[in-house]
Amino acid sequence: MLYREAGDFKTSYAEDSQTFPIVIDRVGYYVVLAIAFGVIPFLINDYWANAVFVPLLIYAIATLGLNILTGYCGQVSLGTGGFMAVGAYACYKLMTAFPELNIFFCVLLAGGVTAGVGVLFGLPSLRIKGFYLAVATLAAQFFLVWMFNKVPWFYNYSASGQINAPERTLAGIVITGPHTEAWAKYLFCLVFVVLLAWLARNLTRGNFGRQWMAIRDMDIAAEIIGVNPLKAKLSAFAVSSFFIGIAGALFFAVYLGAAEVGEAFGIQKSFLILFMVIIGGLGSIFGSFAGAAFLVLMPVILKNVLVGMLGWQTDIAAHLEFVIVGALIVTFLILEPHGLAQLWRIIKEKLRLWPFPH
Amino acid sequence: MTQDGYTTPDGRKIGSVVMEMKNITLRFGGVVAIKDISFDIREGEIRAIIGPNGAGKSSMLNVINGFYHPQEGEIWFHGARRAPMKPYEVAYQGIARTFQNIALFKGMSTLDNIMTGRLTHMKAGIVAQAIWKGAAEREETANREAVEKIIDFLEIQHIRKTPVGRLPYGLQKRVELARALAAEPKLLLLDEPMAGMNVEEKEDMSRFILDVNDEFGTTIALIEHDMGVVMDISDRVVVMDYGKKIGDGTPDEVRNNQEVIDAYLGVAHD
Ligand SMILES: Nc1ncnc2c1ncn2[C@@H]1O[C@H](COP(=O)(O)OP(=O)(O)OP(=O)(O)O)[C@@H](O)[C@H]1O
Ligand SMILES: [Mg+2]
């Protein structure tokens, strides 16, 4: 009986609908938070920040965003890369146009701009569904990348066509630019992750979340019980794009430092994040983290094993990495189509009964 | 029957007309699903719509719902002519329904399904929701209390947290009724609430329908194929056949109407 809910009685409805109704889950959550804020910043170095933690945190935000749209509201999108680009360029324009503006607000506002753009590209979802909507969002992806390439205003007419993040500080600590320390990047992203995961959790457990899921599960019945499809779908697009825009802004300003749109925010990004959502589990906040972690860690682990332990050549290992990650995704989806979140639920159910399965 | 209502044989007071359908005609291309039908529904009444398969009964509920828009005719609700409306706007007017083929939200628990039924009573905006503490949480708790009353009423406490997809058919039908009741509708539309149920389940469902009508004073319009049930629980019956109305009156009047006997009862089981 390692894991149990027996004896853990709820005495109010508020307690019953809290985020972690089971004590062990709640304790686990606080332990993770304590390590994330109290331990990792002191141990982190450039390698761990750039190879693992910062991309993990940023992809977790993007995955949460796409999961709200696709997992909770049932609207498939292949435009994630394009929306991340909107966040990145909005952040860049804000940083260069208003050098005094705090970087925290630049990132937040970049999310706001992306939310607006997301709503615009979400309009077709009122008429088209499923596969056709996916194609429409794909068009958005290509259009946005093309636009950021072709309109020099977006990259401030720089000769290279790239955007470069100028140095910005928060409370005297450098957050962007080449002089940023690993722990500062990590903590800055971590704050956004915690904040956004909390918002996502609140939205999905309440009235908005239920309306999104109702649209996902049966849109006609949803409308007949009072869900306004326009409001439900566009709010999902707005919230989702807000998250993805923030992820894009952080990806550019904090992680990359310099970006070229096609390379950083191309269609591969859209697919990568969709994979993260699917592997983690559609309609699960925990799954968003699990999926992002899986696809960020897998290549790192593989590289360490193949190159570090087996002594393979780096380029061969790099190619094989794709094959192995791809094979893992396929195998995984066949074995557990509901993703890591479902796997975790099953393990917990087993633990609840262990060691007396009857 | 007077202008402002009547008293049923079992002594319930039926009020004035809540909903009036006037000369409704609904066509799908060449198919005429509803042909020039008029009838009314009175406050507090249990009104049945019966008729053979394809008669146009479900289409009639869809018209009331705002899901189909009739080519001709008028819909009067609470004494005013209703402009063409979207289904979700109709929901806000206090009209809820269940479906012939269960239309629950499969990925959600029983509790969440029923909570969704409360959405016309929830006002917190997206920012309040995102912050949760305060307005949104208070609203959630208040609505949860209302939902728990319905859960108790329909005796489904034990399946509160179960994903609805895992429930047996009869219970799914009951959860769907719970979701509709959660809206605290003025008018409740039930499309074959007992279809596919065994005798015991039908008895339970009949009892629930009567209790809803009795305890909450909800006006109910229901479609049902089981004649025994219809005759037992309804106050007045509309009979449809091939999109036309062929009878309208108390169960006894309808039972003795020759056209109804020919068209419908004659070919039915009893
Ligand atoms: N969306 C639609 N498009 C085309 N035809 C339709 C549509 N909805 C209903 N119909 C037609 O309208 C007629 C009435 O259908 P309806 O579903 O209202 O019948 P019903 O009385 O509910 O039958 P049942 O007892 O089988 O449920 C049928 O001929 C049906 O084929
Ligand atoms: Mg029908």
XYZ file of C-alpha atoms and ligand atoms in Angstrom:
660
model
C 0.000 0.000 0.000
C 2.539 2.540 -1.121
C 0.011 4.785 -2.693
C -3.451 5.223 -1.317
C -6.470 7.420 -1.134
C -8.317 5.433 1.528
C -8.697 7.363 4.753
C -8.138 10.575 2.814
C -11.649 11.980 3.135
C -12.826 15.178 1.530
C -15.024 17.407 3.620
C -15.786 20.117 1.077
C -16.377 20.363 -2.658
C -13.451 22.753 -2.999
C -11.173 20.132 -1.472
C -12.613 17.517 -3.766
C -11.799 19.503 -6.896
C -8.310 20.550 -5.866
C -5.383 19.836 -8.130
C -3.880 16.956 -6.187
C -6.689 15.330 -4.224
C -4.409 12.551 -2.946
C -1.913 13.415 -0.212
C 1.031 11.539 -1.723
C 0.555 13.348 -5.050
C 0.493 16.658 -3.246
C 3.659 15.883 -1.315
C 5.339 14.695 -4.518
C 4.425 17.937 -6.219
C 5.943 20.058 -3.451
C 9.091 17.945 -3.443
C 9.515 18.465 -7.195
C 8.966 22.202 -6.787
C 11.452 22.379 -3.924
C 14.121 20.587 -5.966
C 13.397 22.676 -9.066
C 13.742 25.965 -7.187
C 16.058 25.054 -4.313
C 18.524 22.499 -5.660
C 18.897 22.567 -9.435
C 19.846 26.286 -9.745
C 22.890 25.616 -7.546
C 24.074 22.594 -9.505
C 23.231 23.595 -13.060
C 25.977 24.320 -15.607
C 25.887 25.414 -19.249
C 25.704 21.875 -20.600
C 22.750 20.853 -18.455
C 20.959 24.128 -19.042
C 21.337 24.093 -22.823
C 21.003 20.388 -23.473
C 18.293 19.514 -20.995
C 16.623 21.931 -18.635
C 15.969 25.093 -20.625
C 14.628 23.316 -23.744
C 12.630 20.991 -21.508
C 10.948 23.898 -19.745
C 10.263 25.823 -22.941
C 8.898 22.801 -24.791
C 6.745 22.010 -21.771
C 5.099 25.430 -22.153
C 4.527 24.924 -25.883
C 3.197 21.419 -25.266
C 0.810 22.682 -22.608
C -0.390 25.263 -25.109
C -0.971 22.809 -27.933
C -2.542 20.345 -25.515
C -5.147 22.920 -24.523
C -6.122 23.351 -28.152
C -5.791 19.787 -29.395
C -6.061 17.630 -26.287
C -8.757 19.566 -24.471
C -10.656 21.288 -27.265
C -10.099 18.727 -30.017
C -8.844 21.197 -32.648
C -5.825 19.788 -34.449
C -3.098 22.316 -35.222
C 0.072 22.041 -37.271
C 0.828 25.734 -36.872
C 2.698 25.566 -33.573
C 6.065 26.486 -35.113
C 4.519 29.500 -36.794
C 2.886 30.666 -33.573
C 6.171 30.247 -31.709
C 7.706 32.463 -34.391
C 5.044 35.090 -33.739
C 6.001 35.030 -30.055
C 9.683 35.259 -30.885
C 9.343 38.153 -33.327
C 6.873 39.993 -31.102
C 9.349 39.684 -28.247
C 12.197 40.876 -30.462
C 10.238 43.889 -31.705
C 9.208 44.776 -28.157
C 12.753 44.402 -26.831
C 14.238 46.609 -29.540
C 11.440 49.186 -29.719
C 11.141 49.601 -25.946
C 14.580 48.957 -24.444
C 13.291 50.107 -21.056
C 10.508 47.550 -20.962
C 11.186 44.760 -18.482
C 12.024 41.463 -20.207
C 9.385 39.679 -18.141
C 6.693 41.892 -19.648
C 8.201 41.621 -23.129
C 7.724 37.857 -22.952
C 4.253 38.189 -21.471
C 3.169 40.716 -24.106
C 4.636 38.529 -26.844
C 2.260 35.847 -25.580
C -0.592 38.351 -25.798
C 0.250 39.256 -29.400
C 0.397 35.568 -30.319
C -2.988 35.014 -28.676
C -4.452 37.636 -31.022
C -2.831 36.055 -34.069
C -3.992 32.630 -32.879
C -7.595 33.811 -32.701
C -7.318 35.134 -36.245
C -6.024 31.827 -37.587
C -8.544 29.994 -35.405
C -11.489 31.540 -37.243
C -11.611 28.777 -39.893
C -12.201 26.250 -37.093
C -15.751 27.561 -36.876
C -16.401 26.070 -40.296
C -13.959 23.229 -40.763
C -12.936 20.300 -38.625
C -10.331 17.587 -38.224
C -8.114 16.940 -41.193
C -9.192 20.087 -43.037
C -8.479 22.261 -40.034
C -5.038 20.653 -39.754
C -4.368 21.665 -43.355
C -5.575 25.219 -42.683
C -3.215 25.550 -39.711
C -0.432 24.123 -41.858
C -1.078 26.979 -44.260
C -0.766 29.367 -41.310
C 2.581 27.788 -40.462
C 3.974 28.355 -43.949
C 2.475 31.791 -44.268
C 3.927 33.013 -40.971
C 7.422 31.706 -41.699
C 7.283 33.234 -45.158
C 6.117 36.567 -43.737
C 8.886 36.787 -41.138
C 11.385 36.022 -43.885
C 10.035 38.442 -46.446
C 9.096 41.515 -44.442
C 12.339 43.160 -43.273
C 10.522 45.265 -40.683
C 10.178 42.161 -38.543
C 13.954 41.629 -38.320
C 14.717 45.375 -38.161
C 16.290 45.296 -41.647
C 19.340 43.390 -40.400
C 21.632 42.204 -43.190
C 21.590 38.572 -42.098
C 17.809 38.407 -41.815
C 18.324 37.011 -38.337
C 17.025 38.379 -35.085
C 19.414 38.770 -32.142
C 18.347 39.158 -28.550
C 19.925 42.217 -26.940
C 21.067 41.977 -23.358
C 18.276 42.553 -20.837
C 18.335 42.263 -17.098
C 15.761 41.544 -14.447
C 16.523 42.917 -10.970
C 20.135 43.322 -12.017
C 20.479 39.733 -13.264
C 21.259 39.208 -16.943
C 18.457 37.189 -18.553
C 19.159 37.489 -22.280
C 22.275 37.952 -24.388
C 25.610 36.139 -24.445
C 26.491 36.926 -20.837
C 23.539 35.110 -19.319
C 24.405 32.528 -16.702
C 22.934 29.045 -16.860
C 21.021 29.305 -13.606
C 19.443 32.633 -14.624
C 18.109 31.212 -17.908
C 16.808 28.198 -16.085
C 15.078 30.097 -13.294
C 13.523 32.642 -15.638
C 11.977 29.847 -17.719
C 10.990 27.912 -14.616
C 8.973 30.838 -13.287
C 6.986 30.944 -16.535
C 6.468 27.192 -16.499
C 5.081 27.182 -12.975
C 2.883 30.192 -13.616
C 1.492 28.848 -16.882
C 0.972 25.294 -15.627
C -1.021 26.766 -12.770
C -3.155 28.830 -15.179
C -3.661 25.812 -17.431
C -4.732 23.684 -14.517
C -7.234 26.281 -13.316
C -8.702 26.804 -16.758
C -9.060 23.116 -17.525
C -10.725 22.155 -14.251
C -13.456 24.775 -14.463
C -16.227 25.963 -16.708
C -13.962 26.849 -19.660
C -12.184 23.509 -19.606
C -15.468 21.622 -19.532
C -16.765 23.624 -22.487
C -13.599 22.840 -24.459
C -13.897 19.145 -23.691
C -17.601 19.188 -24.528
C -16.777 20.627 -27.956
C -14.086 17.984 -28.364
C -16.300 15.047 -27.370
C -19.547 15.984 -29.099
C -19.878 19.429 -30.557
C -23.583 19.241 -31.432
C -24.638 18.167 -27.934
C -22.324 20.812 -26.499
C -24.029 23.555 -28.454
C -27.478 22.328 -27.476
C -26.662 22.473 -23.763
C -25.430 26.037 -24.136
C -21.804 26.050 -25.308
C -21.224 28.875 -27.749
C -18.890 27.186 -30.254
C -17.406 30.487 -31.383
C -16.468 31.485 -27.858
C -15.244 28.039 -26.848
C -13.058 27.430 -29.885
C -11.621 30.918 -30.117
C -10.875 31.029 -26.390
C -9.009 27.733 -26.791
C -7.057 29.197 -29.703
C -6.310 32.341 -27.694
C -5.111 30.568 -24.544
C -3.185 27.982 -26.539
C -1.459 30.629 -28.649
C -0.673 32.679 -25.548
C 1.274 29.731 -24.161
C 2.933 28.914 -27.469
C 3.857 32.574 -28.006
C 5.553 32.707 -24.629
C 7.387 29.495 -25.475
C 8.529 31.050 -28.763
C 9.674 34.239 -27.043
C 11.681 32.289 -24.471
C 13.075 29.965 -27.127
C 14.426 32.902 -29.062
C 15.388 35.383 -26.350
C 16.636 33.088 -23.592
C 17.572 29.805 -25.236
C 18.879 30.557 -28.739
C 19.826 34.219 -28.393
C 19.689 34.516 -32.172
C 17.246 32.984 -34.580
C 16.467 32.532 -38.244
C 12.780 31.861 -38.640
C 12.773 28.889 -41.004
C 15.419 27.087 -39.024
C 14.150 27.766 -35.515
C 10.396 27.730 -36.098
C 9.851 25.590 -39.182
C 7.341 22.835 -39.683
C 9.599 20.403 -37.752
C 8.784 22.367 -34.601
C 5.070 21.934 -35.209
C 5.519 18.195 -35.530
C 7.903 17.916 -32.607
C 5.412 19.580 -30.287
C 2.523 17.566 -31.648
C 4.560 14.414 -30.910
C 5.164 15.668 -27.393
C 1.433 16.147 -26.886
C 0.559 12.724 -28.264
C 3.302 10.842 -26.432
C 2.567 12.647 -23.198
C -1.157 12.185 -23.457
C -3.908 14.284 -25.019
C -5.833 16.305 -22.478
C -3.366 15.943 -19.625
C -1.222 18.561 -17.946
C 1.097 15.994 -16.437
C 1.298 14.415 -19.890
C 2.480 17.694 -21.407
C 5.489 17.641 -19.109
C 6.078 13.932 -19.611
C 5.921 14.223 -23.397
C 8.293 17.186 -23.491
C 10.698 15.438 -21.139
C 10.610 12.249 -23.185
C 11.498 13.894 -26.486
C 14.094 16.237 -24.982
C 15.829 13.572 -22.924
C 15.683 10.711 -25.434
C 18.219 12.149 -27.911
C 20.507 13.266 -25.079
C 20.495 9.832 -23.507
C 20.940 8.102 -26.859
C 23.859 10.320 -27.737
C 25.538 9.636 -24.425
C 25.064 5.911 -24.809
C 26.040 5.628 -28.492
C 28.901 8.104 -28.578
C 29.999 8.133 -24.969
C 29.664 4.479 -24.056
C 29.775 2.573 -27.346
C 32.258 4.908 -28.993
C 30.317 5.423 -32.244
C 31.079 8.307 -34.571
C 29.043 11.394 -33.853
C 27.492 11.706 -37.317
C 26.398 8.079 -37.485
C 24.998 8.352 -33.985
C 23.134 11.526 -34.977
C 21.463 9.757 -37.901
C 20.639 6.697 -35.889
C 19.173 8.870 -33.211
C 16.365 9.871 -35.590
C 15.662 6.255 -36.458
C 15.612 5.156 -32.847
C 13.494 8.048 -31.600
C 11.097 7.470 -34.496
C 10.865 3.764 -33.771
C 10.316 4.472 -30.106
C 7.455 6.840 -30.885
C 5.738 4.296 -33.107
C 6.202 1.424 -30.659
C 5.044 3.577 -27.855
C 1.888 4.700 -29.630
C 1.003 1.116 -30.462
C 1.490 -0.020 -26.876
C -0.114 2.942 -25.166
C -2.088 5.224 -27.487
C -3.173 7.368 -24.562
C 0.349 8.389 -23.767
C 2.588 8.575 -20.760
C -0.147 10.162 -18.653
C -2.275 7.038 -19.046
C 0.717 4.811 -18.292
C 1.241 6.778 -15.100
C -2.441 6.401 -14.167
C -2.242 2.640 -14.664
C 0.891 2.393 -12.531
C -0.818 4.403 -9.805
C -3.872 2.165 -9.944
C -1.622 -0.878 -9.572
C 0.245 0.731 -6.688
C -3.005 1.526 -4.986
C -3.818 -2.158 -4.856
C -0.298 -3.461 -4.294
C 0.512 -5.802 -2.637
C -3.047 -7.091 -2.427
C -4.474 -7.008 -5.936
C -7.898 -8.301 -4.856
C -59.944 22.898 -20.690
C -59.860 26.625 -20.078
C -57.624 29.334 -21.455
C -55.467 29.317 -18.357
C -55.061 25.660 -17.746
C -56.780 22.579 -16.445
C -56.607 20.058 -13.650
C -55.401 16.556 -14.385
C -57.315 13.464 -13.241
C -54.694 12.990 -10.497
C -55.261 16.550 -9.302
C -52.195 18.412 -10.651
C -52.769 21.984 -11.789
C -51.668 22.657 -15.348
C -50.997 26.293 -16.187
C -51.084 28.471 -19.265
C -49.363 27.825 -22.602
C -45.542 28.003 -22.373
C -44.645 26.998 -25.874
C -46.744 27.156 -28.959
C -45.796 25.785 -32.349
C -47.835 27.386 -35.131
C -48.044 25.791 -38.572
C -44.508 24.450 -38.577
C -43.218 23.046 -41.840
C -39.700 21.633 -42.102
C -38.205 20.329 -45.326
C -34.896 18.657 -46.125
C -34.555 19.110 -49.861
C -37.488 17.102 -51.199
C -38.248 15.356 -47.895
C -40.945 17.000 -45.821
C -40.113 16.012 -42.250
C -42.822 18.164 -40.646
C -45.935 19.273 -42.475
C -47.936 22.223 -41.129
C -48.042 21.114 -37.511
C -49.457 23.187 -34.656
C -49.596 22.266 -31.002
C -48.922 23.785 -27.616
C -47.240 22.804 -24.382
C -48.647 24.043 -21.092
C -46.879 24.940 -17.898
C -46.268 21.947 -15.633
C -47.508 19.468 -18.180
C -46.033 16.171 -19.355
C -46.622 16.282 -23.081
C -45.879 13.227 -25.203
C -45.108 13.115 -28.909
C -45.675 9.706 -30.446
C -45.665 8.247 -33.920
C -44.062 5.565 -36.088
C -40.392 5.647 -37.100
C -39.525 8.556 -39.328
C -42.703 10.442 -38.399
C -40.704 13.582 -37.641
C -40.738 13.523 -33.832
C -37.016 14.096 -33.299
C -37.092 16.769 -35.971
C -39.784 18.549 -33.963
C -37.563 18.607 -30.873
C -34.707 19.862 -33.033
C -36.926 22.707 -34.192
C -37.768 23.610 -30.584
C -34.023 23.460 -29.821
C -33.072 25.817 -32.601
C -31.021 23.071 -34.232
C -33.307 22.947 -37.274
C -34.962 26.042 -38.644
C -38.415 25.448 -40.114
C -39.144 26.948 -43.545
C -42.609 27.971 -42.407
C -44.382 28.590 -39.153
C -43.880 30.409 -35.888
C -42.578 29.405 -32.498
C -44.051 31.195 -29.508
C -42.319 30.896 -26.160
C -43.646 32.533 -22.999
C -46.104 34.587 -24.977
C -43.614 36.073 -27.440
C -42.716 35.043 -30.935
C -39.226 33.613 -30.970
C -36.818 34.921 -33.558
C -34.621 32.302 -35.251
C -32.010 31.324 -32.677
C -28.837 29.325 -32.369
C -29.097 26.198 -30.189
C -26.925 27.662 -27.431
C -29.170 30.738 -27.262
C -32.173 28.469 -26.836
C -30.354 26.762 -23.956
C -30.050 30.127 -22.217
C -33.826 30.520 -22.520
C -34.237 27.530 -20.223
C -34.787 24.674 -22.657
C -32.732 21.515 -22.094
C -32.891 18.090 -23.685
C -31.655 14.543 -23.905
C -30.963 12.709 -27.135
C -32.292 9.606 -28.834
C -28.757 8.277 -29.249
C -26.900 9.091 -26.063
C -24.839 12.225 -26.557
C -22.681 12.324 -23.456
C -19.163 13.717 -23.410
C -17.271 10.433 -23.528
C -13.936 11.700 -22.322
C -15.351 13.210 -19.142
C -16.526 11.833 -15.806
C -20.164 11.673 -14.753
C -19.611 14.661 -12.491
C -18.006 16.765 -15.236
C -20.768 15.875 -17.669
C -23.401 17.076 -15.234
C -21.351 20.150 -14.273
C -21.248 21.058 -17.967
C -25.028 21.132 -17.826
C -24.713 24.029 -15.345
C -22.876 26.285 -17.741
C -25.830 28.543 -18.389
C -25.622 29.423 -14.681
C -21.894 30.194 -14.662
C -20.575 33.653 -15.370
C -16.915 33.864 -14.264
C -14.758 35.207 -17.102
C -11.604 33.616 -18.407
C -9.285 35.678 -16.209
C -11.234 34.838 -13.043
C -11.141 31.190 -14.110
C -7.412 31.242 -14.709
C -6.783 32.720 -11.257
C -9.381 30.400 -9.730
C -9.157 31.593 -6.117
C -12.088 33.857 -5.371
C -14.963 34.307 -7.800
C -14.376 31.226 -9.944
C -13.912 28.870 -7.016
C -16.995 30.227 -5.242
C -19.052 29.813 -8.391
C -17.718 26.293 -8.905
C -18.613 25.288 -5.354
C -22.115 26.762 -5.537
C -22.801 24.949 -8.794
C -21.273 21.763 -7.472
C -23.801 21.858 -4.646
C -26.644 22.143 -7.138
C -25.207 19.240 -9.117
C -24.851 17.081 -6.014
C -28.575 17.541 -5.322
C -29.350 16.183 -8.771
C -26.898 13.322 -8.283
C -28.701 12.400 -5.066
C -32.077 12.808 -6.711
C -31.212 10.421 -9.551
C -29.325 8.051 -7.251
C -26.036 8.067 -9.134
C -23.668 8.944 -6.271
C -21.616 5.790 -6.783
C -20.624 6.677 -10.364
C -19.761 10.321 -9.729
C -16.100 9.975 -10.718
C -16.511 7.260 -13.359
C -15.742 8.132 -16.996
C -19.159 7.958 -18.669
C -17.872 5.732 -21.464
C -17.506 2.909 -18.939
C -21.111 3.079 -17.705
C -23.808 0.633 -18.796
C -26.428 1.958 -21.194
C -29.183 2.496 -18.636
C -26.942 4.562 -16.387
C -25.702 6.622 -19.323
C -29.310 7.536 -20.068
C -29.689 8.592 -16.445
C -26.530 10.707 -16.517
C -27.818 12.406 -19.632
C -31.047 13.223 -17.811
C -28.969 14.548 -14.923
C -27.006 16.802 -17.279
C -30.232 18.219 -18.697
C -31.725 18.698 -15.214
C -28.579 20.477 -14.037
C -29.589 23.395 -16.238
C -32.757 23.745 -14.126
C -34.736 24.037 -17.353
C -38.211 25.495 -17.616
C -38.888 23.116 -20.467
C -37.274 19.685 -20.636
C -37.249 17.751 -23.898
C -36.672 13.994 -23.714
C -36.077 12.052 -26.921
C -36.930 8.407 -26.210
C -35.611 8.387 -22.635
C -36.497 4.711 -22.198
C -35.422 3.284 -25.524
C -33.438 0.084 -25.131
C -34.118 -0.250 -21.429
C -35.420 -3.293 -19.587
C -38.679 -3.196 -17.644
C -37.059 -2.338 -14.341
C -34.991 0.476 -15.837
C -38.087 1.816 -17.562
C -39.947 1.880 -14.274
C -37.086 3.783 -12.638
C -36.956 6.272 -15.493
C -40.753 6.807 -15.437
C -40.563 7.460 -11.716
C -37.744 9.973 -12.203
C -39.662 11.802 -14.923
C -42.767 12.024 -12.745
C -40.668 13.163 -9.769
C -38.915 15.859 -11.799
C -42.277 17.158 -12.946
C -43.705 16.971 -9.458
C -40.815 18.288 -7.357
C -39.346 20.940 -9.650
C -42.535 21.736 -11.551
C -40.619 21.234 -14.795
C -42.631 21.196 -18.005
C -41.713 18.106 -20.012
C -42.117 17.138 -23.645
C -41.133 13.573 -24.371
C -40.967 11.217 -27.302
C -41.585 7.598 -26.438
C -42.407 4.421 -28.301
C -43.617 2.380 -25.339
C -47.370 2.974 -25.373
C -47.862 1.695 -21.854
C -45.445 4.288 -20.507
C -46.887 7.096 -22.616
C -50.435 6.391 -21.503
C -49.300 6.131 -17.890
C -47.284 9.277 -17.454
C -48.382 11.854 -19.994
C -51.140 14.423 -19.648
C -51.645 15.109 -23.338
C -50.346 13.385 -26.439
C -49.529 14.608 -29.951
C -49.578 11.875 -32.582
C -47.508 12.305 -35.735
C -47.369 10.225 -38.880
C -45.378 11.006 -42.018
C -44.739 14.538 -40.784
C -48.415 15.288 -40.181
C -50.304 15.615 -36.940
C -53.065 13.033 -36.829
C -54.163 13.309 -33.221
C -53.876 15.509 -30.155
C -55.502 15.100 -26.765
C -55.530 13.178 -23.516
C -54.260 9.586 -23.597
C -57.844 8.351 -23.595
C -58.916 10.599 -26.451
C -55.921 9.582 -28.503
C -56.406 5.914 -27.751
C -59.928 6.055 -29.135
C -59.125 8.153 -32.208
C -59.767 5.982 -35.272
C -57.110 7.641 -37.434
C -54.522 7.078 -34.738
C -55.535 3.471 -34.329
C -55.219 2.903 -38.060
C -51.963 4.707 -38.522
C -50.126 3.826 -35.416
C -51.648 1.809 -32.627
C -52.938 -0.800 -35.001
C -49.490 -1.666 -36.186
C -47.866 -1.339 -32.746
C -47.534 -4.108 -30.185
C -50.843 -3.671 -28.388
N -30.716 16.275 -41.126
C -31.574 15.639 -41.939
N -31.375 15.642 -43.274
C -32.235 15.006 -44.096
N -33.332 14.366 -43.699
C -33.589 14.322 -42.377
C -32.720 14.959 -41.421
N -33.227 14.769 -40.179
C -34.338 14.047 -40.343
N -34.575 13.772 -41.655
C -35.721 13.044 -42.210
O -36.870 13.540 -41.614
C -37.790 12.489 -41.346
C -38.168 12.505 -39.877
O -37.052 12.085 -39.082
P -37.088 12.082 -37.506
O -35.723 11.682 -37.041
O -37.612 13.360 -37.027
O -38.110 10.921 -37.190
P -38.545 10.312 -35.802
O -40.022 10.462 -35.711
O -37.750 10.858 -34.701
O -38.206 8.770 -36.021
P -37.630 7.684 -34.994
O -38.786 7.146 -34.255
O -37.020 6.656 -35.892
O -36.644 8.361 -34.133
C -37.114 11.209 -41.787
O -37.593 10.890 -43.068
C -35.666 11.574 -41.845
O -34.997 10.822 -42.806
Mg -36.357 10.164 -33.392
